[in-house]
Amino acid sequence: MRPAAVPAVPPPDGLGGGGVQYELKLDGFRCLAFARGDRPAYLQSRSGRDLAPEFPPIAAAVARLPEGLVLDAELVAWRAGRFAFEELLRTRQARAGDDVALGLIAFDVLALPGRDVRRLPLTDRRRLLLAALADVPPPIQPVMATTDRAEALDWMERLAATGVEGLVCKAAGSAYRAQGAGRVWVKYRRTDTVDALVRALTGPANRPHALVVELDDGRVLLTTPRLTAVQAAQIAEAAHPHLAPPVHDPTHGTVHPLTTPLRTELTVTARPPSATYVRLRGD
């Protein structure tokens, strides 16, 4: 289930009645964590990729959970007193050499050993989640959540310095539907961003100037302003395995297409239509 972006935090009756559960929105990799007994744990990213080989400490912690437990969670990194999303994009060897802590912050339970609980209301799943993780030590822990809107807003403001992005707000009676969240799960960010696909690079492939991106609505834009040196280096490293030979594009000139698009976050303005690069998603 993926929450829809909204411009304001909904009131307690704002998602169809029955109350709202407010959770901290954290900055990391969304994943489903499968505890599989004697088999290695599986950390399924939004794109279906297994993140376990890249994050052995988290995989090991999930492997110690009861077989058959399935969590919906955010894989996060913590450094120098705040969430550090960029650390998730580094290699595990690079992270190990620095003071980076990893965590898995669970906000839902989809299955207990021998039992699929996705059809239960969120309030029941929250109770089961807390019970399942009651004696589980870090790096796995449940997300902070409340049904009090004022308390949630206070959390968001007080924890902003740690990198908390905003709030995810969910209808308390909502079941977990694999086909999508509709409007029963929504997310609020102070500065909202959109996800897009990087289709090509402009400028030198080893230090790109801009990205050719495709938005969910099908629009194709060139990011502005020019990428910084740090941004260009990060993108070049991530794009290198996916580069195709350069081609001439009638709109953007010579570009370097990607055989597999990268996911990115952008801020987008409508008039005139423009996209500003924020970061690569990586998940």
Short mmCIF file of C-alpha atoms in Angstrom, two decimals:
data_model
loop_
_atom_site.label_atom_id
_atom_site.label_comp_id
_atom_site.label_asym_id
_atom_site.label_seq_id
_atom_site.Cartn_x
_atom_site.Cartn_y
_atom_site.Cartn_z
CA MET A 1 0.00 0.00 0.00
CA ARG A 2 1.34 3.37 -1.01
CA PRO A 3 -0.08 6.52 0.60
CA ALA A 4 -1.21 9.39 -1.59
CA ALA A 5 0.34 12.84 -1.07
CA VAL A 6 -1.89 15.49 0.54
CA PRO A 7 -1.26 19.20 1.25
CA ALA A 8 -2.46 19.08 4.87
CA VAL A 9 -2.68 16.62 7.76
CA PRO A 10 -6.26 15.25 7.82
CA PRO A 11 -8.47 15.64 10.91
CA PRO A 12 -9.46 12.56 12.97
CA ASP A 13 -12.60 12.10 10.82
CA GLY A 14 -10.86 13.00 7.57
CA LEU A 15 -10.32 9.53 6.10
CA GLY A 16 -13.84 8.20 6.01
CA GLY A 17 -14.72 8.02 9.69
CA GLY A 18 -13.59 5.56 12.33
CA GLY A 19 -10.54 7.57 13.29
CA VAL A 20 -7.05 8.09 11.93
CA GLN A 21 -3.71 6.62 12.99
CA TYR A 22 -0.87 9.13 12.59
CA GLU A 23 2.66 7.78 12.12
CA LEU A 24 6.03 9.45 11.71
CA LYS A 25 7.12 9.53 8.07
CA LEU A 26 10.73 8.42 7.97
CA ASP A 27 13.36 8.85 5.28
CA GLY A 28 14.54 5.45 4.10
CA PHE A 29 13.90 2.42 1.88
CA ARG A 30 10.40 0.96 2.09
CA CYS A 31 10.49 -2.82 2.27
CA LEU A 32 8.53 -5.91 3.22
CA ALA A 33 10.52 -8.05 5.64
CA PHE A 34 9.94 -11.82 5.48
CA ALA A 35 11.20 -14.05 8.32
CA ARG A 36 11.68 -17.47 6.72
CA GLY A 37 13.05 -19.75 9.42
CA ASP A 38 16.08 -21.70 8.21
CA ARG A 39 16.10 -19.81 4.90
CA PRO A 40 17.68 -16.34 4.62
CA ALA A 41 15.45 -13.38 5.43
CA TYR A 42 14.01 -11.54 2.42
CA LEU A 43 13.75 -7.73 2.32
CA GLN A 44 11.57 -6.87 -0.66
CA SER A 45 11.93 -3.31 -1.98
CA ARG A 46 9.16 -1.41 -3.76
CA SER A 47 10.64 -2.54 -7.08
CA GLY A 48 10.76 -6.18 -5.95
CA ARG A 49 14.52 -6.29 -5.38
CA ASP A 50 15.93 -8.16 -2.37
CA LEU A 51 17.77 -5.66 -0.17
CA ALA A 52 19.09 -8.29 2.25
CA PRO A 53 22.56 -8.69 0.64
CA GLU A 54 23.14 -4.93 0.91
CA PHE A 55 22.08 -4.71 4.57
CA PRO A 56 23.33 -7.84 6.41
CA PRO A 57 22.67 -6.56 9.97
CA ILE A 58 19.01 -5.96 9.16
CA ALA A 59 18.69 -9.29 7.35
CA ALA A 60 20.22 -11.06 10.35
CA ALA A 61 17.79 -9.36 12.74
CA VAL A 62 14.79 -10.33 10.61
CA ALA A 63 16.08 -13.91 10.39
CA ARG A 64 15.82 -14.14 14.19
CA LEU A 65 12.08 -13.35 14.12
CA PRO A 66 9.51 -16.17 14.19
CA GLU A 67 9.18 -17.93 10.86
CA GLY A 68 6.19 -16.64 8.91
CA LEU A 69 6.22 -13.11 10.34
CA VAL A 70 5.92 -10.47 7.58
CA LEU A 71 6.45 -6.79 8.35
CA ASP A 72 5.90 -3.64 6.30
CA ALA A 73 8.68 -1.31 7.31
CA GLU A 74 11.17 1.42 6.52
CA LEU A 75 14.86 0.55 6.39
CA VAL A 76 16.72 3.59 7.73
CA ALA A 77 20.24 4.80 8.45
CA TRP A 78 21.24 6.98 11.40
CA ARG A 79 24.36 9.10 11.69
CA ALA A 80 25.38 12.05 13.86
CA GLY A 81 22.00 12.33 15.56
CA ARG A 82 19.74 12.26 12.51
CA PHE A 83 18.35 10.03 9.80
CA ALA A 84 20.82 9.87 6.93
CA PHE A 85 19.15 8.64 3.76
CA GLU A 86 22.29 9.16 1.68
CA GLU A 87 24.07 6.47 3.71
CA LEU A 88 21.65 3.87 2.31
CA LEU A 89 22.99 4.61 -1.17
CA ARG A 90 26.58 3.78 -0.18
CA THR A 91 28.10 0.32 -0.27
CA ARG A 92 27.92 -1.76 2.88
CA GLN A 93 31.73 -1.64 3.09
CA ALA A 94 31.70 2.17 3.06
CA ARG A 95 29.00 2.29 5.74
CA ALA A 96 30.90 -0.15 7.93
CA GLY A 97 33.92 2.15 7.93
CA ASP A 98 31.91 5.07 9.33
CA ASP A 99 29.70 5.52 12.37
CA VAL A 100 26.44 4.56 10.65
CA ALA A 101 23.66 2.67 12.44
CA LEU A 102 20.94 0.82 10.52
CA GLY A 103 17.38 0.24 11.68
CA LEU A 104 14.16 -1.36 10.51
CA ILE A 105 11.16 0.67 11.65
CA ALA A 106 8.02 -1.47 11.30
CA PHE A 107 4.63 0.19 10.79
CA ASP A 108 2.46 -2.78 9.86
CA VAL A 109 2.27 -6.57 10.14
CA LEU A 110 0.90 -8.52 7.19
CA ALA A 111 1.30 -12.05 8.49
CA LEU A 112 1.93 -13.89 11.74
CA PRO A 113 3.24 -17.46 11.79
CA GLY A 114 0.55 -19.44 9.94
CA ARG A 115 -1.88 -16.51 9.71
CA ASP A 116 -2.53 -13.83 7.07
CA VAL A 117 -3.79 -10.72 8.91
CA ARG A 118 -4.06 -8.26 6.02
CA ARG A 119 -7.87 -8.20 6.14
CA LEU A 120 -7.95 -7.11 9.77
CA PRO A 121 -8.46 -3.41 10.55
CA LEU A 122 -5.33 -1.35 11.06
CA THR A 123 -6.06 -0.92 14.79
CA ASP A 124 -5.98 -4.71 15.23
CA ARG A 125 -2.85 -5.06 13.13
CA ARG A 126 -1.16 -2.35 15.21
CA ARG A 127 -1.94 -4.30 18.39
CA LEU A 128 -0.55 -7.48 16.83
CA LEU A 129 2.55 -5.63 15.62
CA LEU A 130 3.32 -4.30 19.09
CA ALA A 131 2.82 -7.76 20.59
CA ALA A 132 5.06 -9.38 17.96
CA LEU A 133 7.87 -6.91 18.60
CA ALA A 134 7.43 -6.56 22.37
CA ASP A 135 10.63 -8.47 23.20
CA VAL A 136 12.53 -7.76 19.98
CA PRO A 137 15.62 -5.55 20.47
CA PRO A 138 16.94 -2.96 18.02
CA PRO A 139 17.61 -2.65 15.14
CA ILE A 140 13.93 -3.64 14.69
CA GLN A 141 11.31 -1.49 16.39
CA PRO A 142 7.75 -0.25 15.77
CA VAL A 143 7.15 3.22 14.39
CA MET A 144 5.84 5.95 16.70
CA ALA A 145 2.08 6.20 16.12
CA THR A 146 -0.88 7.90 17.76
CA THR A 147 -4.57 8.60 17.14
CA ASP A 148 -4.17 12.13 18.57
CA ARG A 149 -3.62 14.61 15.73
CA ALA A 150 -2.23 17.33 18.01
CA GLU A 151 0.28 14.90 19.48
CA ALA A 152 1.35 13.79 16.01
CA LEU A 153 1.88 17.38 14.87
CA ASP A 154 3.94 18.02 18.01
CA TRP A 155 6.10 14.97 17.30
CA MET A 156 6.64 16.10 13.72
CA GLU A 157 7.85 19.55 14.77
CA ARG A 158 9.99 18.40 17.71
CA LEU A 159 11.68 15.67 15.67
CA ALA A 160 12.22 17.68 12.49
CA ALA A 161 15.88 18.21 13.38
CA THR A 162 16.39 14.44 13.30
CA GLY A 163 15.23 14.23 9.68
CA VAL A 164 11.59 13.19 10.22
CA GLU A 165 9.90 14.14 6.93
CA GLY A 166 6.29 14.45 8.02
CA LEU A 167 3.38 12.14 8.82
CA VAL A 168 1.67 9.14 7.27
CA CYS A 169 -2.03 9.14 8.14
CA LYS A 170 -4.12 5.97 7.87
CA ALA A 171 -7.79 5.16 8.35
CA ALA A 172 -7.93 3.20 11.59
CA GLY A 173 -10.31 0.64 10.10
CA SER A 174 -8.40 0.08 6.86
CA ALA A 175 -7.45 -3.40 5.70
CA TYR A 176 -4.15 -3.95 3.89
CA ARG A 177 -4.89 -4.09 0.17
CA ALA A 178 -2.09 -5.18 -2.12
CA GLN A 179 -3.64 -3.39 -5.09
CA GLY A 180 -3.22 0.05 -3.50
CA ALA A 181 -4.15 2.36 -0.66
CA GLY A 182 -6.63 4.61 -2.44
CA ARG A 183 -7.29 7.56 -0.14
CA VAL A 184 -7.33 5.61 3.14
CA TRP A 185 -3.56 6.08 3.53
CA VAL A 186 -2.11 9.52 2.87
CA LYS A 187 1.22 11.20 3.49
CA TYR A 188 2.04 14.78 4.42
CA ARG A 189 5.48 16.30 3.90
CA ARG A 190 6.56 19.81 4.78
CA THR A 191 8.03 20.15 1.29
CA ASP A 192 6.44 17.54 -0.89
CA THR A 193 8.30 15.76 -3.63
CA VAL A 194 7.27 13.43 -6.43
CA ASP A 195 8.84 10.23 -7.69
CA ALA A 196 9.96 9.97 -11.31
CA LEU A 197 12.10 7.82 -13.60
CA VAL A 198 15.49 8.92 -14.91
CA ARG A 199 15.47 7.99 -18.59
CA ALA A 200 18.73 9.63 -19.72
CA LEU A 201 21.63 11.90 -18.73
CA THR A 202 22.84 15.03 -20.50
CA GLY A 203 26.43 16.25 -20.57
CA PRO A 204 29.39 13.90 -19.93
CA ALA A 205 28.30 10.49 -18.67
CA ASN A 206 30.88 10.65 -15.86
CA ARG A 207 29.70 14.12 -14.71
CA PRO A 208 26.16 14.70 -16.03
CA HIS A 209 24.75 18.20 -16.23
CA ALA A 210 21.05 17.28 -15.98
CA LEU A 211 18.59 14.39 -16.04
CA VAL A 212 15.87 13.58 -18.54
CA VAL A 213 13.04 12.43 -16.28
CA GLU A 214 9.60 10.94 -16.87
CA LEU A 215 6.83 11.82 -14.42
CA ASP A 216 3.97 9.49 -13.48
CA ASP A 217 1.64 11.44 -15.77
CA GLY A 218 3.90 10.77 -18.77
CA ARG A 219 5.49 14.21 -19.02
CA VAL A 220 9.20 14.25 -19.84
CA LEU A 221 11.25 17.12 -18.39
CA LEU A 222 14.88 18.15 -18.09
CA THR A 223 15.96 18.91 -14.53
CA THR A 224 17.12 22.40 -13.63
CA PRO A 225 19.33 23.97 -12.38
CA ARG A 226 22.54 22.23 -13.38
CA LEU A 227 23.53 19.36 -11.08
CA THR A 228 26.15 20.11 -8.45
CA ALA A 229 29.49 18.29 -8.57
CA VAL A 230 28.45 16.03 -5.68
CA GLN A 231 25.08 15.23 -7.26
CA ALA A 232 26.70 14.54 -10.64
CA ALA A 233 29.23 12.15 -9.11
CA GLN A 234 26.54 10.20 -7.22
CA ILE A 235 24.33 9.91 -10.30
CA ALA A 236 27.21 8.90 -12.56
CA GLU A 237 28.15 6.07 -10.19
CA ALA A 238 24.56 4.80 -9.95
CA ALA A 239 23.92 5.12 -13.70
CA HIS A 240 27.16 3.55 -14.92
CA PRO A 241 25.91 -0.09 -15.09
CA HIS A 242 22.83 1.01 -17.05
CA LEU A 243 24.32 3.35 -19.69
CA ALA A 244 23.52 2.80 -23.37
CA PRO A 245 25.50 4.44 -26.19
CA PRO A 246 24.79 8.17 -26.60
CA VAL A 247 22.08 9.23 -29.05
CA HIS A 248 20.80 12.51 -30.43
CA ASP A 249 17.53 13.66 -28.94
CA PRO A 250 15.64 16.35 -30.92
CA THR A 251 14.71 18.19 -27.73
CA HIS A 252 17.73 17.71 -25.47
CA GLY A 253 20.61 17.15 -27.92
CA THR A 254 23.11 14.38 -27.16
CA VAL A 255 21.93 12.24 -24.28
CA HIS A 256 23.04 9.00 -22.60
CA PRO A 257 19.96 6.74 -22.29
CA LEU A 258 19.65 4.27 -19.44
CA THR A 259 18.79 0.66 -20.20
CA THR A 260 17.16 0.44 -16.77
CA PRO A 261 15.66 3.68 -15.43
CA LEU A 262 16.65 4.96 -12.00
CA ARG A 263 14.06 6.20 -9.53
CA THR A 264 14.48 9.76 -8.34
CA GLU A 265 12.73 12.37 -6.21
CA LEU A 266 11.98 15.79 -7.66
CA THR A 267 10.23 18.99 -6.79
CA VAL A 268 8.02 20.03 -9.70
CA THR A 269 6.47 23.39 -10.55
CA ALA A 270 3.50 23.68 -12.90
CA ARG A 271 4.03 27.09 -14.52
CA PRO A 272 6.35 26.96 -16.27
CA PRO A 273 6.72 23.16 -15.98
CA SER A 274 10.09 22.43 -14.41
CA ALA A 275 11.69 19.71 -12.30
CA THR A 276 14.42 20.13 -9.71
CA TYR A 277 16.50 17.12 -8.72
CA VAL A 278 16.35 16.19 -5.03
CA ARG A 279 17.98 12.76 -4.83
CA LEU A 280 18.01 9.23 -6.19
CA ARG A 281 15.64 6.87 -4.45
CA GLY A 282 17.74 3.73 -4.62
CA ASP A 283 14.84 1.42 -3.61
#
